[in-house]
Tab-separated table of C-alpha atoms in Angstrom:
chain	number	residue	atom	x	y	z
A	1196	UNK	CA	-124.399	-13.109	64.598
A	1197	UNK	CA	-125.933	-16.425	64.800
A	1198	UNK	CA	-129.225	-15.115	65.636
A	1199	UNK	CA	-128.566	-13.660	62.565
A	1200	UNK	CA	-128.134	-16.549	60.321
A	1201	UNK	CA	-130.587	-18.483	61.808
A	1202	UNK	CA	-133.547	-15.524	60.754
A	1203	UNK	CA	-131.791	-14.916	57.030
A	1204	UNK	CA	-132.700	-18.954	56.677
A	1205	UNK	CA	-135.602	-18.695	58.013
A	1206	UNK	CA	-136.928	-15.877	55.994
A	1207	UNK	CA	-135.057	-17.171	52.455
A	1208	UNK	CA	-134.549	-20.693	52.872
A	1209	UNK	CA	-137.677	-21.501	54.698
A	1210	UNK	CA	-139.350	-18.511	53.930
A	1211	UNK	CA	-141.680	-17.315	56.291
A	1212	UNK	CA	-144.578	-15.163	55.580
A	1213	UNK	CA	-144.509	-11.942	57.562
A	1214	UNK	CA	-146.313	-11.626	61.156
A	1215	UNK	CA	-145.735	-7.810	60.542
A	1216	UNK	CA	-144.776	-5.067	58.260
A	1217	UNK	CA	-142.014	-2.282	58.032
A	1218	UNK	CA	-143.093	0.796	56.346
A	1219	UNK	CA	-140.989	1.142	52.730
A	1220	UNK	CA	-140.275	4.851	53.570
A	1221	UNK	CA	-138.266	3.177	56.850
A	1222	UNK	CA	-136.632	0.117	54.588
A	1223	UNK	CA	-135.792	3.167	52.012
A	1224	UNK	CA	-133.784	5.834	54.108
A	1225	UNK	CA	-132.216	2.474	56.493
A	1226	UNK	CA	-130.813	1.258	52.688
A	1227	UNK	CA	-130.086	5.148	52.225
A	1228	UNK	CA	-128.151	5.031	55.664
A	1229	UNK	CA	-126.149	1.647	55.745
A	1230	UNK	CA	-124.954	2.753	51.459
A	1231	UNK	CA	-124.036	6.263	52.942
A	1232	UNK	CA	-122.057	4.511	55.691
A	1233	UNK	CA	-120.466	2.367	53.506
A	1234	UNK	CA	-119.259	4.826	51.273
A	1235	UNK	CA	-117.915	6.986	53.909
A	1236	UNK	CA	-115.611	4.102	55.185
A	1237	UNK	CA	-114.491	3.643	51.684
A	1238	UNK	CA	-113.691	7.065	51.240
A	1239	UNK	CA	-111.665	7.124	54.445
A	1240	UNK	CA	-107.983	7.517	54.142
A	1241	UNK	CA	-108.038	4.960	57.059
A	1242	UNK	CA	-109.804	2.409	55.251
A	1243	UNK	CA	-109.429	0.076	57.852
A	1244	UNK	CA	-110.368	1.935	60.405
A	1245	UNK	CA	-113.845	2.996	58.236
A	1246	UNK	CA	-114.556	-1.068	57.488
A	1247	UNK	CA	-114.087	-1.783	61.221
A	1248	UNK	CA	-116.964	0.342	61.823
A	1249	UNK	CA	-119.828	-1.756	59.587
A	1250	UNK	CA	-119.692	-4.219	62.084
A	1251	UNK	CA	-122.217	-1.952	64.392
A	1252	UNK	CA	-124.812	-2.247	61.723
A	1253	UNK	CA	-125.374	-5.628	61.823
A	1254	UNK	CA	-128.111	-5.083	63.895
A	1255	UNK	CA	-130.038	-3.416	61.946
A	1256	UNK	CA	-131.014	-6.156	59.982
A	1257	UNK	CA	-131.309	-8.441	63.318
A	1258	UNK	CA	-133.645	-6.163	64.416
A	1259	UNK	CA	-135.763	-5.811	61.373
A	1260	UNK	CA	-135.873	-9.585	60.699
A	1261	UNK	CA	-137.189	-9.727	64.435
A	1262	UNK	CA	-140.233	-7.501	63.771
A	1263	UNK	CA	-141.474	-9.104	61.158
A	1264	UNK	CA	-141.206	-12.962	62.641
A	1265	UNK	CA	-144.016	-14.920	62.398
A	1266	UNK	CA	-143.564	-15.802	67.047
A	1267	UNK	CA	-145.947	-17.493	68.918
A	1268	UNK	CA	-147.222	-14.901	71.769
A	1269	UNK	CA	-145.399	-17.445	74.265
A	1270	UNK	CA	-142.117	-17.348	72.290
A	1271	UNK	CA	-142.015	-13.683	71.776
A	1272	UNK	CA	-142.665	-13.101	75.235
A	1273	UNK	CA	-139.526	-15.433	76.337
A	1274	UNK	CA	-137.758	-13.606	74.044
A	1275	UNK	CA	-138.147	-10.563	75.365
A	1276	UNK	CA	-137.793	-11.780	78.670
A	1277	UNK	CA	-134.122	-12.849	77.818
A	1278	UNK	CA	-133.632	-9.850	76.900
A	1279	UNK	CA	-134.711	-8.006	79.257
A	1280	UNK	CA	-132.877	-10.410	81.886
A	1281	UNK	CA	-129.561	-9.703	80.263
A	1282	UNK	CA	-130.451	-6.446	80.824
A	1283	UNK	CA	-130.897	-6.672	84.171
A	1284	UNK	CA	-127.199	-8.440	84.739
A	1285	UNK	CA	-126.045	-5.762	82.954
A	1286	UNK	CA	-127.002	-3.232	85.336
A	1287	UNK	CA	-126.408	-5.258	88.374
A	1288	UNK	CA	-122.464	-5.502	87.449
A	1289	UNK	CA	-122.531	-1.541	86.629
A	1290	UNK	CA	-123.798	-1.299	90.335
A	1291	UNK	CA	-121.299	-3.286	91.746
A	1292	UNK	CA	-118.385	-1.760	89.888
A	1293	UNK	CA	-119.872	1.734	91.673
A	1294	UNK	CA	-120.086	0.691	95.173
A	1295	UNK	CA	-117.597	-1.778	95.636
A	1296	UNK	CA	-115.295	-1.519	93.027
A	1297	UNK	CA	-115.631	2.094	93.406
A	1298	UNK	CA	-115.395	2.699	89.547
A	1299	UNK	CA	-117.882	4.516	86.913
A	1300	UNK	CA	-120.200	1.251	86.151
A	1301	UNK	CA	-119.320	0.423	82.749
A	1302	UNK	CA	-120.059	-3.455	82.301
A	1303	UNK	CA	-117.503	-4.225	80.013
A	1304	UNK	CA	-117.967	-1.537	77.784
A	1305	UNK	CA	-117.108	2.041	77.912
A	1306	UNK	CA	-119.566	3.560	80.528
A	1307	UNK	CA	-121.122	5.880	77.811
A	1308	UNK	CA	-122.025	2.948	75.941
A	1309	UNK	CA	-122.718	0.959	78.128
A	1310	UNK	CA	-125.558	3.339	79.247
A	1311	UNK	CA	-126.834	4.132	76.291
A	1312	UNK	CA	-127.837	0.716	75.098
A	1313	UNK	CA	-128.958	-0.247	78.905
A	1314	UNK	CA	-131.294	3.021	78.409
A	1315	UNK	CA	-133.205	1.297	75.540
A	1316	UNK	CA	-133.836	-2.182	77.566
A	1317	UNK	CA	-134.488	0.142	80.759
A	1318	UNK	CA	-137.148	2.413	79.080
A	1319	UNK	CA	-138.822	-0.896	77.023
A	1320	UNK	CA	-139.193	-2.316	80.152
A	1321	UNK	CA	-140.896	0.803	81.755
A	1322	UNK	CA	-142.759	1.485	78.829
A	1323	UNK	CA	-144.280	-2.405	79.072
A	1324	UNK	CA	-145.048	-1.421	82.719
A	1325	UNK	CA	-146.761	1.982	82.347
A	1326	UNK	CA	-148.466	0.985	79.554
A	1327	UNK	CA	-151.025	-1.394	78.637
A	1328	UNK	CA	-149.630	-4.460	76.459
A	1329	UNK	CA	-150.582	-7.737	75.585
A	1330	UNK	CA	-147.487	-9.872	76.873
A	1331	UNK	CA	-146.161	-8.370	80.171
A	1332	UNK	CA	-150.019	-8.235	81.842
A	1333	UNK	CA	-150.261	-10.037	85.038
A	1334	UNK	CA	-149.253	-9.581	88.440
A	1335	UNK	CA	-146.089	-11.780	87.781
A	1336	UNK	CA	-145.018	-10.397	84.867
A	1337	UNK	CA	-145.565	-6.788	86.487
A	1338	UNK	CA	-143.432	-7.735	89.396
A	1339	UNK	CA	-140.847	-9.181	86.818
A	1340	UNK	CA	-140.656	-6.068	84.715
A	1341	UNK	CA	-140.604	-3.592	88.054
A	1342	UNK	CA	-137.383	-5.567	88.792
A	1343	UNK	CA	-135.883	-5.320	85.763
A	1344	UNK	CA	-136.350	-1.277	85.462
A	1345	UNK	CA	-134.953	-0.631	89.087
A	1346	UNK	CA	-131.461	-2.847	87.985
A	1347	UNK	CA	-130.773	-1.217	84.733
A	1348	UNK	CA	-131.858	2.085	85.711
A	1349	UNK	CA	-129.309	1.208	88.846
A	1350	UNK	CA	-126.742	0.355	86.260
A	1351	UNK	CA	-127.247	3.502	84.014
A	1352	UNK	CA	-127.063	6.073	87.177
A	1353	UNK	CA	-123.769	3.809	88.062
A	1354	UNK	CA	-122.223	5.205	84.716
A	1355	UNK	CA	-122.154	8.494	85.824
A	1356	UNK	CA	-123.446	8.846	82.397
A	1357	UNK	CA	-124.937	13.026	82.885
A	1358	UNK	CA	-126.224	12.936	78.761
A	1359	UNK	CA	-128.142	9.719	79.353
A	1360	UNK	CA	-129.804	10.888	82.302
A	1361	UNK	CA	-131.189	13.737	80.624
A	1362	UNK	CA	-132.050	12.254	77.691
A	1363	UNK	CA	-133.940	8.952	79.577
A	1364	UNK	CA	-135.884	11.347	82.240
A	1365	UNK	CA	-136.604	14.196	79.420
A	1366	UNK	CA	-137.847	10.528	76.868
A	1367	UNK	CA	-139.578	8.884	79.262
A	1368	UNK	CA	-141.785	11.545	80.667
A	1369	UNK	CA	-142.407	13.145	76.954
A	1370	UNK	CA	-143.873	9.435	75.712
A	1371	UNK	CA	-145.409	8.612	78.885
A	1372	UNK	CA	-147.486	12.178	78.922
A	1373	UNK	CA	-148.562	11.521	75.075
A	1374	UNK	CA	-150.235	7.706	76.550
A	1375	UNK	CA	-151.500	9.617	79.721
A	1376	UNK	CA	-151.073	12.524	81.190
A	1377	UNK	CA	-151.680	11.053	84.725
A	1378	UNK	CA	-149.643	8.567	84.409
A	1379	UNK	CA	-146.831	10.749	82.878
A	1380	UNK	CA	-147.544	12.486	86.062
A	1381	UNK	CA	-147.090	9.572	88.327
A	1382	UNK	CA	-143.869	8.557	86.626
A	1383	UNK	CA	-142.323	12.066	86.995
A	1384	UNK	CA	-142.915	11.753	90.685
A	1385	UNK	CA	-141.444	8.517	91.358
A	1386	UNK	CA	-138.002	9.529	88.953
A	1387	UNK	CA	-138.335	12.438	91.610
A	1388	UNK	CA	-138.516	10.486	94.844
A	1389	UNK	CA	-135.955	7.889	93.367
A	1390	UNK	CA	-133.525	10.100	92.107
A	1391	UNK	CA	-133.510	12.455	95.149
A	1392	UNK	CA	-133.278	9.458	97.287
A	1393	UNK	CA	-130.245	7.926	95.442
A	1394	UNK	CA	-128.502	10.805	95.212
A	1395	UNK	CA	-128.537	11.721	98.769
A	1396	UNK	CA	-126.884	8.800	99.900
A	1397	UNK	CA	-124.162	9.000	97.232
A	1398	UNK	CA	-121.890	12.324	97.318
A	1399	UNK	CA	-120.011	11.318	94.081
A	1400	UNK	CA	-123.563	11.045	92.281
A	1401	UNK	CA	-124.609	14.115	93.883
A	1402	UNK	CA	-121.598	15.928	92.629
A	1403	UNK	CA	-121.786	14.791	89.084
A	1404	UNK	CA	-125.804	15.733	89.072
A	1405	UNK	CA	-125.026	19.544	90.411
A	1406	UNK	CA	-122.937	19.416	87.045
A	1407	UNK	CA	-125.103	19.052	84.581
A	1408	UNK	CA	-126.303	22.759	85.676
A	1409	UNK	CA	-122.478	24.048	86.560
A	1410	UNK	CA	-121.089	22.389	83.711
A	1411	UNK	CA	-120.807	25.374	81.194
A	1412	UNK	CA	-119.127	27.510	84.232
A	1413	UNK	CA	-116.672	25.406	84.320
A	1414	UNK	CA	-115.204	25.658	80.617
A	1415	UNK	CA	-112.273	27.433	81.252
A	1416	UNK	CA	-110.793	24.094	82.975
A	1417	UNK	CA	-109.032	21.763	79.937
A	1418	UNK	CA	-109.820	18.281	82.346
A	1419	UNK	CA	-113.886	19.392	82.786
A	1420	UNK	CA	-115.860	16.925	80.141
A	1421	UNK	CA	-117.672	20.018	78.805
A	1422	UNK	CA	-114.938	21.840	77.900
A	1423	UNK	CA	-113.807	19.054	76.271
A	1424	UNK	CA	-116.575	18.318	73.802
A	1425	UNK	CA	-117.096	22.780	73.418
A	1426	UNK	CA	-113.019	21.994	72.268
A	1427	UNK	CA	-114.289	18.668	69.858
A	1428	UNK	CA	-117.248	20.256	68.852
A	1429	UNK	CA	-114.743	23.370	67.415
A	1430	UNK	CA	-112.655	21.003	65.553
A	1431	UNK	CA	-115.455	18.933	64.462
A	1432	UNK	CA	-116.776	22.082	62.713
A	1433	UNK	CA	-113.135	23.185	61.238
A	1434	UNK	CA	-113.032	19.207	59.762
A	1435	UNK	CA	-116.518	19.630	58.357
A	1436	UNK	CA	-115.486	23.017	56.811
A	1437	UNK	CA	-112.638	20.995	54.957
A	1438	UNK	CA	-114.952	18.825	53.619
A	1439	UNK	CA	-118.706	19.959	53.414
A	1440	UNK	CA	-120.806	17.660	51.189
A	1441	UNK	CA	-119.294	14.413	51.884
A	1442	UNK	CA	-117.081	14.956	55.065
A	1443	UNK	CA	-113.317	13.342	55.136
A	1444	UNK	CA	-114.689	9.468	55.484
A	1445	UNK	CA	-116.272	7.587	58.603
A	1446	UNK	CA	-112.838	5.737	60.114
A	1447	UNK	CA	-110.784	9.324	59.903
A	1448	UNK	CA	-112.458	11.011	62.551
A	1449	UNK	CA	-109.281	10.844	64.848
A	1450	UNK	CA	-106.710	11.398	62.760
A	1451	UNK	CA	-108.127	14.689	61.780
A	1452	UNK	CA	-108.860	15.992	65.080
A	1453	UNK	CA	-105.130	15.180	66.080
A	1454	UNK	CA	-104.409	17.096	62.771
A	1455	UNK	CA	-106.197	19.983	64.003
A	1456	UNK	CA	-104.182	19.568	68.058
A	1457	UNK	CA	-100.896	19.440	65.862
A	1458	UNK	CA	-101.587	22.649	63.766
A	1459	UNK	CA	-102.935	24.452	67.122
A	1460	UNK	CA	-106.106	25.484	65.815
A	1461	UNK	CA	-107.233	23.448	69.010
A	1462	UNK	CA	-106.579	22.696	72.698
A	1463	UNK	CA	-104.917	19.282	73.335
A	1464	UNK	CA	-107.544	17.094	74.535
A	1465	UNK	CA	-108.214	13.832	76.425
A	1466	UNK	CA	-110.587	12.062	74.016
A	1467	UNK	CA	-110.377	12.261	70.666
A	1468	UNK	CA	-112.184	8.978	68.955
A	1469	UNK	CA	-115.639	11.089	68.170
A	1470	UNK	CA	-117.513	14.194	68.951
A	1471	UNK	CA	-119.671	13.681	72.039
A	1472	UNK	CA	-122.577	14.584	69.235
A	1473	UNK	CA	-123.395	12.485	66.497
A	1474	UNK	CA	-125.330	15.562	64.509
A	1475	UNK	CA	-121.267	16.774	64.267
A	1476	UNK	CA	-119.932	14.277	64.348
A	1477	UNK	CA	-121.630	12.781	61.005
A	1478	UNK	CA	-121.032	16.241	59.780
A	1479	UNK	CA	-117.280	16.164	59.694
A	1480	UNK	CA	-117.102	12.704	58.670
A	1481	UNK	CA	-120.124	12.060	56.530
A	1482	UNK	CA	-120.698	15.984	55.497
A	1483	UNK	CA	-124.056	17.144	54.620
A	1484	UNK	CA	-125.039	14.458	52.445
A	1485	UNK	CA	-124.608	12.336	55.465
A	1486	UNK	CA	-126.391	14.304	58.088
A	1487	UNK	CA	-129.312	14.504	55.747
A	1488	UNK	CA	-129.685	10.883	55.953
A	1489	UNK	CA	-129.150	10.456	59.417
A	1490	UNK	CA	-131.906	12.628	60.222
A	1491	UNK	CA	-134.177	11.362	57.513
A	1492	UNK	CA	-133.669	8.207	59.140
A	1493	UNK	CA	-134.861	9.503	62.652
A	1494	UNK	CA	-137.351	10.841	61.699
A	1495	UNK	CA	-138.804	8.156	59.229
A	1496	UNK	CA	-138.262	6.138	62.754
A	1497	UNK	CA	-140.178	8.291	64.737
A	1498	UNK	CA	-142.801	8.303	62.706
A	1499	UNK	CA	-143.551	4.853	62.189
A	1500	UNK	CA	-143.827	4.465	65.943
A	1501	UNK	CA	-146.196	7.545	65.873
A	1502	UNK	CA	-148.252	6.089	63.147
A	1503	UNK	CA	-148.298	2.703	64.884
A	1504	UNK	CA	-149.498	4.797	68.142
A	1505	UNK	CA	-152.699	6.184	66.480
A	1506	UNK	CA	-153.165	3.030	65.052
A	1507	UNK	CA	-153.444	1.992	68.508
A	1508	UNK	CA	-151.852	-1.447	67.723
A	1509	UNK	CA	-149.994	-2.445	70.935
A	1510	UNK	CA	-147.316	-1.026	72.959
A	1511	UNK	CA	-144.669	-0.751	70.193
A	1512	UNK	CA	-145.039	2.549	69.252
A	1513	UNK	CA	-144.651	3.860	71.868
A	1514	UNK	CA	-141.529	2.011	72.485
A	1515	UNK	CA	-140.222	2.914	69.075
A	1516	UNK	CA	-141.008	6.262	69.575
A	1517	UNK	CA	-139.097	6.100	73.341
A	1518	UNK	CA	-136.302	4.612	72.048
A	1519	UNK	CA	-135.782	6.812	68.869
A	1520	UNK	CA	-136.281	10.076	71.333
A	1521	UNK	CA	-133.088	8.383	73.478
A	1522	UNK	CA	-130.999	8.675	70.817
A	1523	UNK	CA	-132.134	12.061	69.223
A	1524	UNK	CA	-131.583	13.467	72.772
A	1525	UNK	CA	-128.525	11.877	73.893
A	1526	UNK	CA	-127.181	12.420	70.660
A	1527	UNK	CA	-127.014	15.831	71.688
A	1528	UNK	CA	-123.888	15.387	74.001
A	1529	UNK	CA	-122.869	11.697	73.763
């Protein structure tokens, strides 16, 4: 937040010009998004609940104001060197939690969170190794950034996190292929080697990999994580029946899938706080109207950082694109 104050003075007390540009299709359908979210916590019959959840979009306008400050090349690169270094503690306490604590790593967040956002500094970070940029470039820096992948990546296979796997191997080697196909090649074989290593010394991760491919056979037990979000996924639909242009309002997600336990239209179920898939999940609580927007938004995303990639301006399309295909896959079941 103070990061935050500092930039809005810098841009409108100070005002600084621009060192870059956001597309206006990109500043239309984020002012489309943040409105629509807005309105669907004032809608909510837990209003509380629906206001508590603006705070996550604060940094959306941290992250804008970022892109367009005017940094030295020196300064942006310590920037994103504390960044990526926080990162890297991250994943070094979801490691430890694994093998000595001998819990799901998790930082201090819930462990499907906590991967998620490691994912984005993980695959930066490999995306600033694999491909050519102009702050990360000598053997220093390379070293630097080779550490910094193999501790979040640690951190994010500590999780136990199955969705964010998927979505970080199935991301990384789609991007990686567009830059070069031989190096796309070169990165699938080393995930190989590293994950078949890792897993071989570490039943429990071996166990939770062979269920990403069992996990549908295994629906007909209530305590198995995909039954549970085939169960959430059912209600989420029933909720979004209820209420199909505007959904019921973002803070009442719970409340209404508890409704739905309590009438017996669904299974009693562990979790209940969202829908292990935000497409649905913004369904029910933001309706059609909602969804609309969210996927305008991804895709106004990815295709800045596909236009910035033909452009051929520096390695930040390709991270935009990486980043945006994280959470259009993981999306999918987290």
């Amino acid at each position: 937040p103070l990061t935050l104050i500092v930039l809005l003075l810098w841009k409108y007390v100070l005002k600084f010009e621009n060192a870059d540009e956001i597309p206006h299709y990109l500043i239309v359908f984020t002012a489309l998004f943040v409105i629509d979210v807005f309105r669907g916590a004032f809608m909510s019959d837990d209003r509380i609940n629906g206001l508590n959840e603006l705070k996550k979009y604060w940094n959306i306008f941290l992250c804008g104001l970022l892109y367009i400050a005017p940094l030295e090349q020196k300064k942006r690169k310590w920037l994103v060197a504390v960044f990526f270094i926080a990162a890297a503690a991250a994943g070094l306490s979801g490691i430890w939690q694994f093998f000595v604590a001998s819990q799901r790593g998790h930082g201090y967040a819930h462990p499907i969170h906590y991967a998620t956002i490691l994912s984005m500094a993980s695959a930066s970070a490999l995306a600033m190794l694999v491909i050519k940029n102009g702050i990360f470039m000598s053997i220093k820096s390379r070293v630097f950034l080779g550490a910094i992948v193999i501790a979040t990546l640690g951190g994010i296979v500590s999780s136990e996190t199955r969705g964010v796997w998927v979505a970080f191997i199935i991301a990384c080697l789609f991007v990686f292929s567009i830059y070069s196909l031989k190096r796309g090649l070169v990165v699938a074989a080393v995930f190989a080697a590293v994950i078949s290593l890792t897993f071989a010394f570490s039943a429990p991760l071996k166990e939770r990999a062979g269920t990403i491919i069992t996990a549908l056979k295994t629906k007909e037990d209530p305590t198995r994580s995909a039954s549970e979000r085939l169960e959430l996924w059912r209600g989420s639909w029933r909720i979004f029946l209820e209420h199909p242009a505007q959904g019921t309002g973002i803070g009442d997600f719970q409340s209404d899938i508890n409704r739905m336990i309590g009438e017996g239209k669904i299974k009693d179920l562990m979790a209940t706080s969202h829908a292990h898939n935000i497409y649905i999940h913004w369904l029910s609580t933001q309706g059609i109207t909602g969804l609309v927007i969210l996927i305008a938004l991804l895709a106004s995303l990815m295709a800045w950082g596909i236009g910035a990639i033909k452009r051929r301006r520096s390695v930040g399309g390709y991270i935009i694109v990486l980043t945006t295909a994280l959470i259009v896959i993981g999306g999918m079941t987290e």
